mmCIF file of C-alpha atoms in Angstrom:
data_model
loop_
_atom_site.group_PDB
_atom_site.id
_atom_site.type_symbol
_atom_site.label_atom_id
_atom_site.label_comp_id
_atom_site.label_asym_id
_atom_site.label_seq_id
_atom_site.Cartn_x
_atom_site.Cartn_y
_atom_site.Cartn_z
ATOM 1 C CA UNK A 284 -0.133 -0.009 -0.025
ATOM 2 C CA UNK A 285 2.954 2.276 0.719
ATOM 3 C CA UNK A 286 4.612 1.717 -2.759
ATOM 4 C CA UNK A 287 1.021 2.424 -4.335
ATOM 5 C CA UNK A 288 0.783 5.535 -2.482
ATOM 6 C CA UNK A 289 4.297 6.761 -2.969
ATOM 7 C CA UNK A 290 3.865 6.177 -6.683
ATOM 8 C CA UNK A 291 1.065 8.174 -7.169
ATOM 9 C CA UNK A 292 2.306 11.050 -4.844
ATOM 10 C CA UNK A 293 5.325 11.111 -6.869
ATOM 11 C CA UNK A 294 3.447 11.696 -10.184
ATOM 12 C CA UNK A 295 2.998 8.321 -11.475
ATOM 13 C CA UNK A 296 -0.626 7.305 -12.687
ATOM 14 C CA UNK A 297 -2.425 4.363 -11.035
ATOM 15 C CA UNK A 298 -1.621 2.101 -14.019
ATOM 16 C CA UNK A 299 2.111 3.214 -14.092
ATOM 17 C CA UNK A 300 2.536 2.573 -10.569
ATOM 18 C CA UNK A 301 0.705 -0.701 -10.934
ATOM 19 C CA UNK A 302 2.765 -1.919 -14.001
ATOM 20 C CA UNK A 303 5.997 -0.586 -12.362
ATOM 21 C CA UNK A 304 5.208 -3.134 -9.141
ATOM 22 C CA UNK A 305 4.100 -6.221 -11.644
ATOM 23 C CA UNK A 306 6.960 -5.804 -13.812
ATOM 24 C CA UNK A 307 10.026 -4.818 -11.710
ATOM 25 C CA UNK A 308 8.678 -6.542 -8.472
ATOM 26 C CA UNK A 309 11.426 -5.783 -6.145
ATOM 27 C CA UNK A 310 10.338 -3.247 -3.465
ATOM 28 C CA UNK A 311 13.572 -1.394 -2.984
ATOM 29 C CA UNK A 312 14.066 -0.835 -6.643
ATOM 30 C CA UNK A 313 10.465 0.362 -7.076
ATOM 31 C CA UNK A 314 10.680 2.720 -4.293
ATOM 32 C CA UNK A 315 14.031 3.992 -5.832
ATOM 33 C CA UNK A 316 12.427 4.507 -8.884
ATOM 34 C CA UNK A 317 9.480 6.477 -7.685
ATOM 35 C CA UNK A 318 11.712 8.263 -5.107
ATOM 36 C CA UNK A 319 14.227 9.516 -7.724
ATOM 37 C CA UNK A 320 11.770 10.486 -10.490
ATOM 38 C CA UNK A 321 9.172 11.995 -7.946
ATOM 39 C CA UNK A 322 12.214 14.261 -6.640
ATOM 40 C CA UNK A 323 12.760 15.396 -10.284
ATOM 41 C CA UNK A 324 15.667 12.903 -11.299
ATOM 42 C CA UNK A 325 16.245 11.509 -14.394
ATOM 43 C CA UNK A 326 14.854 8.280 -15.719
ATOM 44 C CA UNK A 327 18.342 7.022 -16.485
ATOM 45 C CA UNK A 328 19.377 7.817 -12.755
ATOM 46 C CA UNK A 329 16.213 5.899 -11.518
ATOM 47 C CA UNK A 330 16.935 2.828 -13.816
ATOM 48 C CA UNK A 331 20.660 3.017 -12.624
ATOM 49 C CA UNK A 332 19.938 2.971 -9.021
ATOM 50 C CA UNK A 333 16.909 0.340 -9.327
ATOM 51 C CA UNK A 334 19.595 -1.863 -11.157
ATOM 52 C CA UNK A 335 22.255 -1.499 -8.387
ATOM 53 C CA UNK A 336 19.542 -2.375 -5.896
ATOM 54 C CA UNK A 337 18.025 -5.254 -7.895
ATOM 55 C CA UNK A 338 21.581 -7.047 -8.362
ATOM 56 C CA UNK A 339 21.247 -8.843 -5.445
ATOM 57 C CA UNK A 340 18.248 -10.597 -6.928
ATOM 58 C CA UNK A 341 20.619 -11.889 -9.304
ATOM 59 C CA UNK A 342 23.091 -13.139 -6.719
ATOM 60 C CA UNK A 343 19.852 -14.926 -5.028
ATOM 61 C CA UNK A 344 19.217 -16.633 -8.468
ATOM 62 C CA UNK A 345 22.671 -17.913 -8.313
ATOM 63 C CA UNK A 346 21.708 -19.423 -5.008
ATOM 64 C CA UNK A 347 18.392 -20.794 -5.768
ATOM 65 C CA UNK A 348 19.242 -22.162 -9.508
ATOM 66 C CA UNK A 349 20.601 -25.579 -8.289
ATOM 67 C CA UNK A 350 17.713 -25.885 -5.945
ATOM 68 C CA UNK A 351 14.879 -25.186 -8.538
ATOM 69 C CA UNK A 352 16.647 -26.923 -11.561
ATOM 70 C CA UNK A 353 14.152 -24.824 -13.833
ATOM 71 C CA UNK A 354 14.436 -24.108 -17.679
ATOM 72 C CA UNK A 355 12.823 -22.209 -20.068
ATOM 73 C CA UNK A 356 9.687 -20.347 -19.284
ATOM 74 C CA UNK A 357 9.631 -21.863 -15.801
ATOM 75 C CA UNK A 358 13.152 -20.306 -15.269
ATOM 76 C CA UNK A 359 11.663 -16.872 -16.447
ATOM 77 C CA UNK A 360 8.775 -17.081 -14.094
ATOM 78 C CA UNK A 361 10.996 -18.387 -11.061
ATOM 79 C CA UNK A 362 13.292 -15.286 -11.907
ATOM 80 C CA UNK A 363 10.322 -12.917 -11.370
ATOM 81 C CA UNK A 364 9.546 -14.224 -7.767
ATOM 82 C CA UNK A 365 13.227 -14.510 -6.738
ATOM 83 C CA UNK A 366 13.228 -11.950 -4.000
ATOM 84 C CA UNK A 367 14.495 -11.576 -0.436
ATOM 85 C CA UNK A 368 11.292 -13.217 1.305
ATOM 86 C CA UNK A 369 11.218 -16.156 -1.325
ATOM 87 C CA UNK A 370 15.096 -16.773 -0.953
ATOM 88 C CA UNK A 371 15.219 -16.374 2.812
ATOM 89 C CA UNK A 372 12.112 -18.727 3.254
ATOM 90 C CA UNK A 373 13.615 -21.295 0.891
ATOM 91 C CA UNK A 374 17.006 -21.226 2.366
ATOM 92 C CA UNK A 375 15.862 -21.883 5.922
ATOM 93 C CA UNK A 376 14.263 -25.263 4.913
ATOM 94 C CA UNK A 377 16.134 -28.663 5.562
ATOM 95 C CA UNK A 378 15.595 -30.476 2.440
ATOM 96 C CA UNK A 379 15.090 -29.498 -1.352
ATOM 97 C CA UNK A 380 11.620 -30.417 -1.617
ATOM 98 C CA UNK A 381 10.705 -27.888 0.949
ATOM 99 C CA UNK A 382 13.161 -25.398 -0.217
ATOM 100 C CA UNK A 383 11.242 -25.444 -3.362
ATOM 101 C CA UNK A 384 7.976 -25.383 -1.854
ATOM 102 C CA UNK A 385 9.174 -22.441 0.376
ATOM 103 C CA UNK A 386 10.320 -20.577 -2.591
ATOM 104 C CA UNK A 387 7.067 -20.895 -4.492
ATOM 105 C CA UNK A 388 4.481 -20.250 -2.036
ATOM 106 C CA UNK A 389 6.398 -17.335 -0.675
ATOM 107 C CA UNK A 390 7.346 -15.809 -3.869
ATOM 108 C CA UNK A 391 3.652 -16.393 -5.415
ATOM 109 C CA UNK A 392 1.945 -15.180 -2.142
ATOM 110 C CA UNK A 393 4.117 -11.926 -1.981
ATOM 111 C CA UNK A 394 3.817 -11.137 -5.689
ATOM 112 C CA UNK A 395 -0.033 -11.420 -5.506
ATOM 113 C CA UNK A 396 -0.484 -9.487 -2.430
ATOM 114 C CA UNK A 397 2.328 -6.970 -3.093
ATOM 115 C CA UNK A 398 0.607 -6.182 -6.333
ATOM 116 C CA UNK A 399 -2.887 -6.330 -4.902
ATOM 117 C CA UNK A 400 -2.156 -3.628 -2.112
ATOM 118 C CA UNK A 401 -0.007 -1.640 -4.376
ATOM 119 C CA UNK A 402 -3.173 -1.225 -6.596
ATOM 120 C CA UNK A 403 -5.270 -0.448 -3.175
ATOM 121 C CA UNK A 404 -2.568 1.971 -1.972
ATOM 122 C CA UNK A 405 -2.556 3.778 -5.494
ATOM 123 C CA UNK A 406 -6.319 4.114 -5.261
ATOM 124 C CA UNK A 407 -6.323 5.555 -1.882
ATOM 125 C CA UNK A 408 -3.347 7.736 -2.332
ATOM 126 C CA UNK A 409 -5.519 10.744 -2.143
ATOM 127 C CA UNK A 410 -6.730 9.773 1.147
ATOM 128 C CA UNK A 411 -3.494 8.670 2.523
ATOM 129 C CA UNK A 412 -1.637 11.604 1.526
ATOM 130 C CA UNK A 413 2.247 11.572 1.865
ATOM 131 C CA UNK A 414 2.985 7.875 3.095
ATOM 132 C CA UNK A 415 6.380 9.022 5.134
ATOM 133 C CA UNK A 416 3.581 11.061 7.412
ATOM 134 C CA UNK A 417 2.044 7.687 8.341
ATOM 135 C CA UNK A 418 5.257 5.675 8.489
ATOM 136 C CA UNK A 419 4.407 3.496 5.792
ATOM 137 C CA UNK A 420 7.582 4.243 4.219
ATOM 138 C CA UNK A 421 9.283 1.939 6.728
ATOM 139 C CA UNK A 422 7.104 -1.051 6.103
ATOM 140 C CA UNK A 423 9.576 -2.585 3.571
ATOM 141 C CA UNK A 424 12.832 -1.979 5.503
ATOM 142 C CA UNK A 425 11.001 -3.468 8.641
ATOM 143 C CA UNK A 426 10.053 -6.384 6.840
ATOM 144 C CA UNK A 427 13.417 -7.012 5.622
ATOM 145 C CA UNK A 428 14.786 -6.730 9.305
ATOM 146 C CA UNK A 429 12.275 -9.252 10.226
ATOM 147 C CA UNK A 430 13.529 -11.658 7.653
ATOM 148 C CA UNK A 431 17.270 -11.095 8.525
ATOM 149 C CA UNK A 432 16.923 -11.073 12.405
ATOM 150 C CA UNK A 433 16.242 -14.857 12.655
ATOM 151 C CA UNK A 434 19.598 -15.670 10.712
ATOM 152 C CA UNK A 435 21.821 -13.437 13.244
ATOM 153 C CA UNK A 436 23.106 -16.133 15.302
ATOM 154 C CA UNK A 437 26.320 -14.958 16.746
ATOM 155 C CA UNK A 438 28.134 -11.634 17.723
ATOM 156 C CA UNK A 439 30.055 -11.314 14.473
ATOM 157 C CA UNK A 440 26.904 -11.317 12.440
ATOM 158 C CA UNK A 441 25.270 -8.805 14.758
ATOM 159 C CA UNK A 442 28.425 -6.598 14.682
ATOM 160 C CA UNK A 443 28.692 -6.859 11.013
ATOM 161 C CA UNK A 444 24.534 -5.738 10.630
ATOM 162 C CA UNK A 445 25.054 -2.865 13.146
ATOM 163 C CA UNK A 446 28.327 -1.659 11.098
ATOM 164 C CA UNK A 447 26.366 -2.116 7.818
ATOM 165 C CA UNK A 448 23.355 0.063 9.158
ATOM 166 C CA UNK A 449 25.580 2.698 10.634
ATOM 167 C CA UNK A 450 27.594 2.881 7.145
ATOM 168 C CA UNK A 451 24.139 3.197 5.216
ATOM 169 C CA UNK A 452 22.954 5.866 7.444
ATOM 170 C CA UNK A 453 26.172 7.833 7.232
ATOM 171 C CA UNK A 454 26.299 7.688 3.443
ATOM 172 C CA UNK A 455 22.360 8.216 3.225
ATOM 173 C CA UNK A 456 22.726 12.263 3.131
ATOM 174 C CA UNK A 457 25.975 12.233 0.970
ATOM 175 C CA UNK A 458 25.333 9.868 -1.832
ATOM 176 C CA UNK A 459 22.719 9.009 -4.402
ATOM 177 C CA UNK A 460 19.842 7.091 -3.616
ATOM 178 C CA UNK A 461 20.590 3.254 -3.535
ATOM 179 C CA UNK A 462 24.500 3.868 -3.219
ATOM 180 C CA UNK A 463 24.449 3.416 0.879
ATOM 181 C CA UNK A 464 22.730 -0.147 0.506
ATOM 182 C CA UNK A 465 24.940 -1.217 -2.317
ATOM 183 C CA UNK A 466 28.063 -0.246 -0.409
ATOM 184 C CA UNK A 467 27.005 -2.531 2.351
ATOM 185 C CA UNK A 468 27.862 -5.387 0.168
ATOM 186 C CA UNK A 469 31.570 -4.387 0.512
ATOM 187 C CA UNK A 470 31.293 -5.318 4.308
ATOM 188 C CA UNK A 471 29.881 -8.476 3.692
ATOM 189 C CA UNK A 472 32.837 -9.370 1.244
ATOM 190 C CA UNK A 473 35.353 -7.986 3.753
ATOM 191 C CA UNK A 474 33.933 -9.763 6.701
ATOM 192 C CA UNK A 475 33.240 -12.865 4.699
ATOM 193 C CA UNK A 476 36.889 -13.180 3.198
ATOM 194 C CA UNK A 477 38.154 -13.163 6.732
ATOM 195 C CA UNK A 478 36.821 -16.718 7.700
#
């Protein structure tokens, strides 16, 4: 709902907002597009930022490919629902059958409800007003934190997470949208290389 409202508030039509959600289907990338273009940024800047933010989904795809083992059109459809939530639920399962089931049930469920509520949010945008006033702009980061929290099992993981949060907050006022999150990947690489 927050994305639907944000899209219309940024000057997108209800149809444009819904199509962006249906076709792009990557929350952070979607918010980046409407945020940058709503603030007067160029389409090229919005696309570049959305691509950088969506790059993690390609990495998820590399992780999920050996589990899903799909080809052709099924691979395209699986790629569309390869998101934070479907990957997280899948990787927490104990065997490949449950991983597949978790991936598809989560991915399809989130796809359907995300797009339904995008439409409802776009319809109600005039009634809701500015999504940030209601705190709805925090819904996606809160959901992401909810997915990550159970995976943090030791002090090092908590420390890396805290440093990544501080780093992103430090860079937010200094860099273009999307860059703070992308640079936190460097922390994962640095800490991961020290194993």
